[in-house]
PDB file of C-alpha atoms in Angstrom:
ATOM      1  CA  MET N   1     -96.342  23.841 -85.957  1.00 41.00           C
ATOM      2  CA  ASN N   2     -92.887  22.657 -86.829  1.00 41.00           C
ATOM      3  CA  TYR N   3     -91.667  25.022 -89.563  1.00 39.00           C
ATOM      4  CA  VAL N   4     -88.716  22.773 -90.412  1.00 40.00           C
ATOM      5  CA  THR N   5     -91.200  20.004 -91.179  1.00 40.00           C
ATOM      6  CA  VAL N   6     -93.318  22.379 -93.258  1.00 38.00           C
ATOM      7  CA  ALA N   7     -90.312  23.525 -95.238  1.00 40.00           C
ATOM      8  CA  ALA N   8     -88.948  20.015 -95.673  1.00 40.00           C
ATOM      9  CA  PHE N   9     -92.300  18.624 -96.773  1.00 43.00           C
ATOM     10  CA  SER N  10     -92.818  21.481 -99.193  1.00 43.00           C
ATOM     11  CA  VAL N  11     -89.373  20.944-100.696  1.00 41.00           C
ATOM     12  CA  ALA N  12     -89.870  17.173-100.848  1.00 42.00           C
ATOM     13  CA  LEU N  13     -93.177  17.612-102.619  1.00 43.00           C
ATOM     14  CA  VAL N  14     -91.825  19.996-105.184  1.00 39.00           C
ATOM     15  CA  SER N  15     -88.079  19.376-105.596  1.00 38.00           C
ATOM     16  CA  SER N  16     -87.102  19.607-109.231  1.00 34.00           C
ATOM     17  CA  ALA N  17     -84.395  20.169-111.806  1.00 35.00           C
ATOM     18  CA  ALA N  18     -85.013  23.657-113.117  1.00 36.00           C
ATOM     19  CA  PHE N  19     -82.070  25.585-114.519  1.00 33.00           C
ATOM     20  CA  ALA N  20     -82.321  29.019-116.155  1.00 36.00           C
ATOM     21  CA  GLN N  21     -82.651  27.452-119.595  1.00 36.00           C
ATOM     22  CA  GLU N  22     -85.262  24.927-118.425  1.00 42.00           C
ATOM     23  CA  PRO N  23     -88.766  25.690-117.168  1.00 48.00           C
ATOM     24  CA  ALA N  24     -89.438  24.871-113.532  1.00 44.00           C
ATOM     25  CA  ALA N  25     -91.141  21.579-112.864  1.00 42.00           C
ATOM     26  CA  SER N  26     -94.511  21.874-111.211  1.00 43.00           C
ATOM     27  CA  GLY N  27     -96.927  19.844-109.150  1.00 44.00           C
ATOM     28  CA  ALA N  28     -96.559  16.068-109.157  1.00 46.00           C
ATOM     29  CA  ASP N  29     -93.936  16.275-111.929  1.00 44.00           C
ATOM     30  CA  ALA N  30     -91.649  18.249-109.615  1.00 44.00           C
ATOM     31  CA  MET N  31     -91.712  15.459-107.046  1.00 48.00           C
ATOM     32  CA  LEU N  32     -90.375  12.933-109.529  1.00 45.00           C
ATOM     33  CA  VAL N  33     -87.243  14.833-110.525  1.00 49.00           C
ATOM     34  CA  GLY N  34     -84.027  15.177-108.530  1.00 56.00           C
ATOM     35  CA  PRO N  35     -82.400  13.474-105.577  1.00 63.00           C
ATOM     36  CA  GLY N  36     -84.378  15.172-102.785  1.00 71.00           C
ATOM     37  CA  ILE N  37     -83.169  17.047 -99.719  1.00 75.00           C
ATOM     38  CA  THR N  38     -79.489  16.552 -98.897  1.00 71.00           C
ATOM     39  CA  MET N  39     -78.664  15.876 -95.276  1.00 70.00           C
ATOM     40  CA  GLY N  40     -75.658  17.999 -94.304  1.00 75.00           C
ATOM     41  CA  LYS N  41     -74.368  21.547 -94.041  1.00 80.00           C
ATOM     42  CA  ALA N  42     -73.804  22.192 -97.745  1.00 80.00           C
ATOM     43  CA  ALA N  43     -76.124  21.916-100.699  1.00 80.00           C
ATOM     44  CA  THR N  44     -74.805  19.589-103.383  1.00 78.00           C
ATOM     45  CA  MET N  45     -76.607  21.236-106.287  1.00 79.00           C
ATOM     46  CA  PRO N  46     -77.156  24.808-107.469  1.00 84.00           C
ATOM     47  CA  LEU N  47     -80.339  26.550-106.333  1.00 83.00           C
ATOM     48  CA  LYS N  48     -83.374  25.502-108.345  1.00 83.00           C
ATOM     49  CA  HIS N  49     -86.931  26.770-108.383  1.00 85.00           C
ATOM     50  CA  VAL N  50     -90.305  25.093-108.532  1.00 84.00           C
ATOM     51  CA  GLU N  51     -93.727  26.307-109.552  1.00 89.00           C
ATOM     52  CA  ILE N  52     -96.505  25.244-107.220  1.00 87.00           C
ATOM     53  CA  LYS N  53     -99.989  24.645-108.614  1.00 89.00           C
ATOM     54  CA  VAL N  54    -103.167  25.604-106.766  1.00 85.00           C
ATOM     55  CA  THR N  55    -103.984  21.894-106.609  1.00 81.00           C
ATOM     56  CA  ASP N  56    -100.775  21.121-104.644  1.00 83.00           C
ATOM     57  CA  ILE N  57    -100.933  20.835-100.863  1.00 83.00           C
ATOM     58  CA  VAL N  58     -98.366  21.912 -98.271  1.00 85.00           C
ATOM     59  CA  THR N  59     -97.901  20.620 -94.741  1.00 87.00           C
ATOM     60  CA  SER N  60     -99.312  23.774 -93.197  1.00 89.00           C
ATOM     61  CA  GLN N  61    -102.614  22.660 -94.738  1.00 88.00           C
ATOM     62  CA  LEU N  62    -102.215  19.083 -93.433  1.00 91.00           C
ATOM     63  CA  ILE N  63    -101.201  19.643 -89.821  1.00 94.00           C
ATOM     64  CA  GLY N  64    -104.285  19.681 -87.633  1.00 94.00           C
ATOM     65  CA  ILE N  65    -106.644  18.082 -90.160  1.00 96.00           C
ATOM     66  CA  ASP N  66    -109.137  15.777 -88.490  1.00 95.00           C
ATOM     67  CA  ILE N  67    -109.146  12.137 -89.569  1.00 95.00           C
ATOM     68  CA  TYR N  68    -112.450  10.327 -90.110  1.00 95.00           C
ATOM     69  CA  ASN N  69    -113.379   6.721 -90.819  1.00 94.00           C
ATOM     70  CA  LYS N  70    -116.092   5.307 -93.135  1.00 92.00           C
ATOM     71  CA  GLN N  71    -118.685   5.814 -90.400  1.00 92.00           C
ATOM     72  CA  ASN N  72    -117.733   9.525 -90.375  1.00 92.00           C
ATOM     73  CA  GLU N  73    -116.380   9.211 -86.814  1.00 93.00           C
ATOM     74  CA  ASN N  74    -113.480  11.469 -85.896  1.00 93.00           C
ATOM     75  CA  VAL N  75    -110.679   8.993 -85.126  1.00 93.00           C
ATOM     76  CA  GLY N  76    -107.650  11.291 -84.903  1.00 93.00           C
ATOM     77  CA  GLU N  77    -105.767  14.287 -86.205  1.00 94.00           C
ATOM     78  CA  ILE N  78    -102.748  14.741 -88.477  1.00 96.00           C
ATOM     79  CA  SER N  79     -99.863  15.877 -86.281  1.00 95.00           C
ATOM     80  CA  ASP N  80     -96.808  15.618 -88.499  1.00 94.00           C
ATOM     81  CA  VAL N  81     -95.338  14.360 -91.767  1.00 94.00           C
ATOM     82  CA  VAL N  82     -92.374  11.980 -92.173  1.00 92.00           C
ATOM     83  CA  ILE N  83     -89.994  12.475 -95.105  1.00 89.00           C
ATOM     84  CA  GLY N  84     -87.813   9.452 -95.828  1.00 87.00           C
ATOM     85  CA  ASP N  85     -84.208  10.082 -96.840  1.00 81.00           C
ATOM     86  CA  GLY N  86     -85.146  13.662 -97.746  1.00 81.00           C
ATOM     87  CA  LYS N  87     -86.952  12.444-100.855  1.00 81.00           C
ATOM     88  CA  SER N  88     -90.612  11.690-100.320  1.00 86.00           C
ATOM     89  CA  VAL N  89     -93.377  11.490 -97.773  1.00 89.00           C
ATOM     90  CA  ILE N  90     -93.275   8.030 -96.201  1.00 92.00           C
ATOM     91  CA  GLY N  91     -95.622   8.527 -93.265  1.00 93.00           C
ATOM     92  CA  ILE N  92     -98.301  10.676 -91.712  1.00 95.00           C
ATOM     93  CA  ILE N  93     -98.116  10.931 -87.928  1.00 95.00           C
ATOM     94  CA  ALA N  94    -101.568  10.960 -86.370  1.00 95.00           C
ATOM     95  CA  SER N  95    -102.581  11.668 -82.807  1.00 93.00           C
ATOM     96  CA  VAL N  96    -105.236   9.211 -81.690  1.00 91.00           C
ATOM     97  CA  GLY N  97    -107.186   8.562 -78.520  1.00 83.00           C
ATOM     98  CA  GLY N  98    -107.276  10.832 -75.527  1.00 71.00           C
ATOM     99  CA  PHE N  99    -109.371  13.887 -74.857  1.00 69.00           C
ATOM    100  CA  LEU N 100    -108.232  17.515 -75.070  1.00 65.00           C
ATOM    101  CA  GLY N 101    -104.631  16.393 -75.498  1.00 61.00           C
ATOM    102  CA  LEU N 102    -104.628  14.066 -72.477  1.00 70.00           C
ATOM    103  CA  GLY N 103    -103.988  10.374 -73.011  1.00 74.00           C
ATOM    104  CA  GLU N 104    -103.389  10.703 -76.723  1.00 83.00           C
ATOM    105  CA  SER N 105    -100.782   8.637 -78.514  1.00 91.00           C
ATOM    106  CA  TYR N 106     -99.159   8.858 -81.922  1.00 94.00           C
ATOM    107  CA  ILE N 107     -99.125   6.374 -84.763  1.00 95.00           C
ATOM    108  CA  VAL N 108     -97.596   6.540 -88.234  1.00 95.00           C
ATOM    109  CA  ILE N 109     -99.950   5.922 -91.155  1.00 95.00           C
ATOM    110  CA  ASP N 110     -98.861   5.022 -94.680  1.00 94.00           C
ATOM    111  CA  PRO N 111     -99.831   8.013 -96.862  1.00 94.00           C
ATOM    112  CA  ALA N 112    -101.344   5.631 -99.437  1.00 94.00           C
ATOM    113  CA  SER N 113    -104.010   4.643 -96.915  1.00 95.00           C
ATOM    114  CA  ILE N 114    -105.275   8.217 -96.459  1.00 95.00           C
ATOM    115  CA  ALA N 115    -107.693  10.100 -98.681  1.00 95.00           C
ATOM    116  CA  LEU N 116    -107.895  13.902 -98.471  1.00 94.00           C
ATOM    117  CA  ALA N 117    -110.975  15.894 -99.338  1.00 91.00           C
ATOM    118  CA  ASP N 118    -112.077  19.515 -99.179  1.00 88.00           C
ATOM    119  CA  ASP N 119    -115.447  19.412 -97.406  1.00 88.00           C
ATOM    120  CA  ASN N 120    -117.001  22.831 -98.008  1.00 90.00           C
ATOM    121  CA  GLY N 121    -113.754  24.683 -97.367  1.00 86.00           C
ATOM    122  CA  THR N 122    -112.493  22.383 -94.596  1.00 89.00           C
ATOM    123  CA  TRP N 123    -109.846  19.779 -95.371  1.00 91.00           C
ATOM    124  CA  LYS N 124    -110.540  16.322 -93.948  1.00 94.00           C
ATOM    125  CA  ALA N 125    -108.594  13.067 -94.047  1.00 96.00           C
ATOM    126  CA  TYR N 126    -110.292   9.681 -94.376  1.00 96.00           C
ATOM    127  CA  VAL N 127    -109.029   6.222 -93.432  1.00 96.00           C
ATOM    128  CA  ASP N 128    -110.566   2.749 -93.546  1.00 95.00           C
ATOM    129  CA  THR N 129    -110.349   1.752 -89.867  1.00 92.00           C
ATOM    130  CA  ASN N 130    -112.021   2.151 -86.507  1.00 87.00           C
ATOM    131  CA  LYS N 131    -110.984   3.677 -83.185  1.00 83.00           C
ATOM    132  CA  ASP N 132    -110.255   0.284 -81.616  1.00 84.00           C
ATOM    133  CA  ASP N 133    -107.837  -0.738 -84.389  1.00 88.00           C
ATOM    134  CA  LEU N 134    -106.102   2.645 -84.193  1.00 85.00           C
ATOM    135  CA  SER N 135    -105.626   2.265 -80.441  1.00 83.00           C
ATOM    136  CA  LYS N 136    -103.888  -1.095 -81.088  1.00 87.00           C
ATOM    137  CA  ALA N 137    -101.580   0.271 -83.814  1.00 92.00           C
ATOM    138  CA  PRO N 138     -97.819   0.476 -83.087  1.00 94.00           C
ATOM    139  CA  LYS N 139     -97.070   3.692 -81.181  1.00 94.00           C
ATOM    140  CA  PHE N 140     -94.665   6.351 -82.355  1.00 93.00           C
ATOM    141  CA  ASP N 141     -92.446   8.108 -79.788  1.00 92.00           C
ATOM    142  CA  TYR N 142     -91.011  11.513 -80.707  1.00 89.00           C
ATOM    143  CA  ALA N 143     -88.352  11.075 -77.996  1.00 89.00           C
ATOM    144  CA  LYS N 144     -86.735   8.310 -80.071  1.00 87.00           C
ATOM    145  CA  LEU N 145     -86.017  10.608 -83.029  1.00 82.00           C
ATOM    146  CA  LYS N 146     -82.415  11.586 -83.662  1.00 73.00           C
ATOM    147  CA  LYS N 147     -81.898  15.164 -82.545  1.00 67.00           C
TER     148      LYS N 147
END
């Protein structure tokens, strides 16, 4: 698990404007306030805090979740989360195809096209597609990311 991704996703989900005289933003409200994560070596704002609700989800809960289609076929697994400009989740990276890690490829799915559900204590993701369409989706290559 990439702890930088977990931390970044958590911050992106819950970044807020909460000074000592103001209560901390929480849940979805926290996501709507503030500029997001600053790229650089110095923070541009004073430290702020956020309250997380039990209904919020963090990346450590997302990574590794199996992805199913309408026919309840396992079509992939959530591998990573993409945060655009340090502000919000813009993509979910899924590993698709292959067997036991061999021959798999990665695609990036728009978060709006994924539904999450707790199925008797196990988180599952659902998409409206089939294995064939996923295998034809544009591939994502980690090697092309800026280091």
